[in-house]
Amino acid sequence: MAKKGFKNFRDPVVYVLNQELRKRNLRNKVSIEPGWDGELIQYPIKLIRDSSKKVTKIIYATGEDQWFQELIRDGTSKIYQVKTTFPDSSTETIQVNRVSSLVDNLVEIEE
């Protein structure tokens, strides 16, 4: 008979503890997965090439976290702009200034 009473006490306690653990676990998941926080995922990478085998676009990550960079080339096939599109669809363009085939400086272009 004592065994039956122990079981009756144990079942509600286990139920309440399981509910509390479920609530805490749910709360932890919400705080851990807030969405895009500005950190850009670097891998996996997919390179898109043109007919002359030069890279024109670099795609980083997959799914909702995907972002990419477009390499814009001039007539001599040298990169003169890099356009970055972030996961939230905002863009940033950087001008590459060269002096005798060497990169002199990088300037962000306001859009």
Backbone as a ProteinNet text record, in pm:
[ID]
protein_1_A
[PRIMARY]
MAKKGFKNFRDPVVYVLNQELRKRNLRNKVSIEPGWDGELIQYPIKLIRDSSKKVTKIIYATGEDQWFQELIRDGTSKIYQVKTTFPDSSTETIQVNRVSSLVDNLVEIEE
[TERTIARY]
81.8	0	86.6	196.3	283.9	340.6	363.7	417.1	319.1	190.3	88.7	85	95.3	95.5	216.1	332.6	453.8	437	377.2	356	260.1	156.6	61.1	127.4	221.5	292.7	392.8	457.4	564.8	512.9	402	350.2	326.1	254.5	235.5	365.6	457.2	584.6	664.5	670.1	740.6	675	541.6	469.7	505.5	502.5	533.3	678.5	770.2	911.2	933.1	868.2	880.7	826.2	714.8	658.7	754.9	814	908.6	1032.4	1083	1198.4	1163.9	1043.7	1000.7	995.3	941.4	934.9	1074.7	1163.6	1300.5	1372	1353.3	1417.7	1365.9	1236.1	1177.6	1234.4	1247.2	1300.5	1445.5	1523.3	1662.1	1670.5	1583.7	1586.3	1555.3	1461	1425.1	1542.1	1612.7	1723.1	1847	1861.2	1978.1	1962	1840.8	1817.9	1746.5	1812.6	1745.5	1736.3	1801.8	1805	1939.9	1944.7	2071.8	2114.9	2235.1	2285	2400.7	2422.2	2531.1	2656	2663.5	2776.5	2753.7	2847.1	2832.6	2897.8	2821.6	2872.2	2962.1	3078.5	3177.5	3172.5	3114.7	3117.2	2978.4	2941.9	3016.1	3020.9	3115	3133.3	3106	3036.2	3014.4	3067.2	3155.5	3213.1	3141.7	3096.1	3033.3	3135.5	3161.8	3263.1	3197.7	3262	3214.8	3280	3259.6	3312.3	3464.8	3529.6	3676.3	3734.1	3648.6	3688.8	3728.3	3687.6	3715.5	3594.4	3620.7	3513.3	3437.1	3303.8	3219.8	3134.6	3107.3	3020.6	3064.4	3064	3096.4	2974	2918.7	2800.8	2845.2	2813.6	2850.7	2726.5	2742.2	2636.1	2521.4	2414	2295.9	2171.1	2058.3	1930.5	1915.6	1853.2	1825.7	1952.3	2057.7	2183.4	2270.4	2221.8	2302.8	2330.5	2452.9	2492	2595.1	2616.6	2709.4	2781.6	2891	2970.5	2981	2954.5	2971.8	3101.5	3184.8	3311.4	3291.1	3294.1	3269	3403.7	3421.3	3551.2	3544.8	3661	3671.6	3710.3	3744.2	3779.9	3904.6	3991.7	4114.5	4098.5	3975.7	3941.2	3994.2	4021.5	4063.7	3942.8	3936.3	3823.5	3835.2	3727.1	3728.9	3620	3522.2	3420.8	3382.9	3348.5	3296.3	3163.8	3056	2922.8	2882.6	2858	2820.1	2671.8	2598.3	2456.7	2443.4	2393.5	2384.7	2255.6	2243.5	2123.2	1993.6	2000.1	1879.1	1852	1917.9	1903.5	1962.9	2029.7	2098.6	2227.9	2276.2	2396.5	2502	2624.6	2737.9	2833.5	2878	2969.4	3102.1	3210.7	3345.1	3419	3475.1	3554.9	3700.1	3761.4	3901.8	3984.4	4066.7	4152.7	4291.5	4345	4474.7	4575.4	4700.6	4812.7	4909.7	4929.1	5016.6	4994.7	4870.2	4828.5	4831.3	4860.8	4856.7	4741.2	4676.6	4565.3	4620.3	4570.4	4614.1	4527.9	4395.6	4304.6	4165.4	4082.6	3944.5	3854.3	3751.6	3660.5	3518.4	3442	3302.5	3219.8	3138.1	3053.2	2915.9	2867.3	2733.9	2630.2	2523.6	2418.4	2295.8
-119.6	0	126.5	123.5	240.7	269.7	163.4	180.3	258	228.6	296.9	446.5	480.7	620.2	695.6	632.6	694.7	724.5	630.1	650.7	767.8	776.7	886.4	1021.6	1026.5	1151	1182.2	1079.8	1097.9	1147.3	1094.6	1130.5	1280.9	1347.1	1491.9	1572	1527.4	1598.4	1587.2	1468.2	1448.4	1531.9	1535.9	1614.8	1763.5	1816.5	1958.5	1988	1900.8	1921.6	1916	1822.5	1814.5	1940.1	1991.9	2115.1	2232.6	2240.1	2348.4	2337.6	2215.9	2196.4	2231.3	2196.4	2228.9	2380.6	2452.4	2598.9	2660.2	2612.1	2665.4	2636.3	2516.2	2478.5	2564.7	2590.8	2676.3	2817.3	2867.7	3001.5	3008.9	2903.8	2901.3	2901	2826.6	2822.2	2958.9	3029.8	3161.3	3257.8	3252.9	3346.1	3307.9	3181.1	3137.2	3165.7	3160.3	3173.7	3305.1	3419.3	3546.5	3585.9	3515.5	3555.8	3615.8	3696.4	3753.3	3862.9	3852.5	3947.5	4031.6	4028.5	4105.8	4023.8	3905.5	3816.1	3745.3	3756.1	3693.6	3556	3457.1	3320.7	3311.9	3253.4	3249.2	3121.8	3013.5	2885.7	2826.8	2749.1	2710.9	2824.9	2818.3	2920.6	2859	2935.8	2894.1	3005.6	2970.8	3069	3059.7	3173.5	3180.4	3242.9	3174.8	3221.7	3256.6	3348.7	3383.6	3291.1	3320.7	3234.1	3231.7	3337	3339.7	3282.6	3214.3	3146	3240.8	3367.7	3462.8	3466.7	3477.1	3479.7	3611.5	3602.4	3721.8	3739.4	3628.7	3635.4	3529.2	3566.5	3474	3467.1	3346.4	3326.9	3256.1	3317.2	3262.4	3207	3096	3033.6	2985.6	2941.2	2894	2937.7	2933.8	2965.1	3111.5	3136.4	3273.8	3352	3282	3348.7	3378.3	3347.1	3363.1	3510.4	3538.9	3672.8	3655.5	3759.5	3742.8	3871.9	3853.6	3965.3	3952.7	4063.3	4068.1	4142.1	4082.1	4144.2	4210	4342.4	4417.7	4453.2	4413.6	4429.3	4539.6	4598.3	4699.3	4631.2	4708.7	4655.3	4569.5	4587.2	4506.7	4385.2	4353.4	4239	4251.1	4373.5	4394.4	4441.7	4396.6	4432.1	4579.1	4655.6	4795.6	4826.4	4735.5	4751.9	4615.2	4614.6	4494.3	4533.9	4471.6	4500.7	4385.2	4415.9	4315.4	4329.3	4217.9	4214.7	4128	4187.2	4120.7	4039.7	3952.4	3869.3	3948.9	4072.2	4154.1	4235.5	4201.2	4263.3	4403.3	4451.3	4580.1	4557.2	4663.2	4650	4752.1	4719.7	4809	4791	4901.7	4894.7	4959	4890	4939.6	4961.3	5080.3	5115.4	5077.4	5005.4	4965.4	5060.5	5142.1	5235.6	5175.1	5177.2	5115.6	5219.8	5190.7	5268.1	5165.8	5169.6	5077.1	4930.8	4885.5	4746.7	4704	4793.9	4761.6	4836.8	4773.9	4839.3	4952.1	5073.4	5191	5209.4	5211.7	5223.5	5173.5	5154.3	5111	5221	5257.1	5363.9	5310.4	5329.7	5287.6	5390.2	5343.4	5430.7	5437.4	5557.6	5574.7	5563.5	5489.3	5466.7	5547.3
0	0	0	72	76.7	-60.9	-135.8	-270.2	-358	-344.8	-423.4	-389.6	-261.3	-219.7	-274.3	-276.2	-330.1	-477.7	-550.6	-693.3	-716.9	-636.9	-651.8	-625.7	-530.8	-503.6	-615.7	-665	-762.9	-898.1	-944.7	-1077.5	-1093.6	-1001.8	-1020.4	-1011	-924.4	-911.1	-1040.6	-1098.1	-1224.8	-1334	-1335.6	-1435.9	-1423.6	-1302	-1279.8	-1318	-1279.4	-1314.3	-1465.5	-1532.4	-1678.5	-1745.9	-1695.8	-1752.1	-1732.5	-1614.1	-1586.4	-1675.7	-1692.7	-1780.9	-1925.2	-1968.6	-2104.6	-2123.3	-2025.8	-2034.3	-2040.1	-1955.6	-1954.6	-2085.4	-2136.6	-2261.7	-2376.1	-2379	-2482.2	-2471.3	-2350.8	-2330	-2377.6	-2351.7	-2396.8	-2548.3	-2615	-2761	-2820.2	-2761.1	-2812.4	-2797.2	-2685.6	-2665.1	-2746.2	-2781.8	-2857.3	-3006.1	-3059.2	-3202.4	-3236	-3222.4	-3247	-3393.7	-3484.6	-3624.8	-3658	-3761.7	-3804.6	-3708.4	-3654.3	-3555.4	-3608.2	-3738.8	-3796.3	-3821.9	-3763.7	-3787.9	-3920.8	-4011.5	-4142.3	-4142.9	-4186.3	-4195.3	-4318.2	-4303	-4410.4	-4493.5	-4442.1	-4513.6	-4519.7	-4615.6	-4735.5	-4836.9	-4928.1	-5031.3	-5167.8	-5251.2	-5390.2	-5479.7	-5573.4	-5665.5	-5799.5	-5851	-5982.9	-6077.3	-6188.9	-6284.9	-6418.1	-6492.2	-6625.9	-6728.6	-6856.8	-6963.4	-6968	-6916.5	-6915.8	-6785.8	-6708.3	-6584.2	-6470.7	-6479.6	-6371.9	-6278.3	-6150.3	-6050.7	-6062	-6073.1	-6080.8	-5956	-5885.7	-5768.8	-5668.2	-5541.1	-5432.8	-5342	-5327.1	-5243.1	-5115.4	-5002.2	-4872.3	-4803.2	-4730.1	-4649.9	-4739	-4675.5	-4747.5	-4672.4	-4740.7	-4676.8	-4641.3	-4525.4	-4482.5	-4449.7	-4413.1	-4377.1	-4498.4	-4617.7	-4738.8	-4767.9	-4805.4	-4849.6	-4959.1	-5039.1	-5151	-5184.5	-5258.7	-5308.1	-5459.2	-5528.8	-5673.8	-5702.8	-5785.2	-5823.9	-5959.8	-5963.5	-6086.4	-6147.6	-6274.4	-6341.5	-6447.8	-6476.2	-6582.2	-6713.2	-6814.1	-6945.9	-6946.9	-6848.8	-6842.6	-6751.2	-6715	-6628.3	-6486.2	-6441.9	-6303.5	-6223	-6100.5	-6014.4	-5975.2	-6000.1	-5958.4	-5856.1	-5838.6	-5734.7	-5679.3	-5550.6	-5485.6	-5422.5	-5470.8	-5417.9	-5326.8	-5199.6	-5101.1	-5071.3	-5079.3	-5043.9	-4919	-4810.6	-4681	-4669.9	-4566.4	-4551.6	-4539.1	-4490.1	-4478.4	-4604.9	-4715.5	-4848.7	-4859.3	-4757.7	-4770.6	-4848.8	-4912.2	-4994.8	-4953.8	-4989.5	-4965.5	-5083	-5140.7	-5254.7	-5216.3	-5250.4	-5220.8	-5352.2	-5368.4	-5486.3	-5459.2	-5552.6	-5540.3	-5626.6	-5563.7	-5636.8	-5650.4	-5772.8	-5801.2	-5848.5	-5819.3	-5871.8	-5929	-6059.8	-6132.5	-6091	-6106.6	-6081.7	-5935.3	-5843.6	-5701.7	-5636.6	-5539.7	-5471	-5385.4	-5412.7	-5338.4	-5213.9	-5233	-5119.3	-5157.8	-5057.1	-5074.8	-5022.1	-5100.1	-5062	-5069	-4960.2	-4960.5	-5036.4	-5129.8	-5210.8	-5145.8	-5120.9	-5062.8	-5172.4	-5140.7	-5242.3	-5213.1
[MASK]
+++++++++++++++++++++++++++++++++++++++++++++++++++++++++++++++++++++++++++++++++++++++++++++++++++++++++++++++

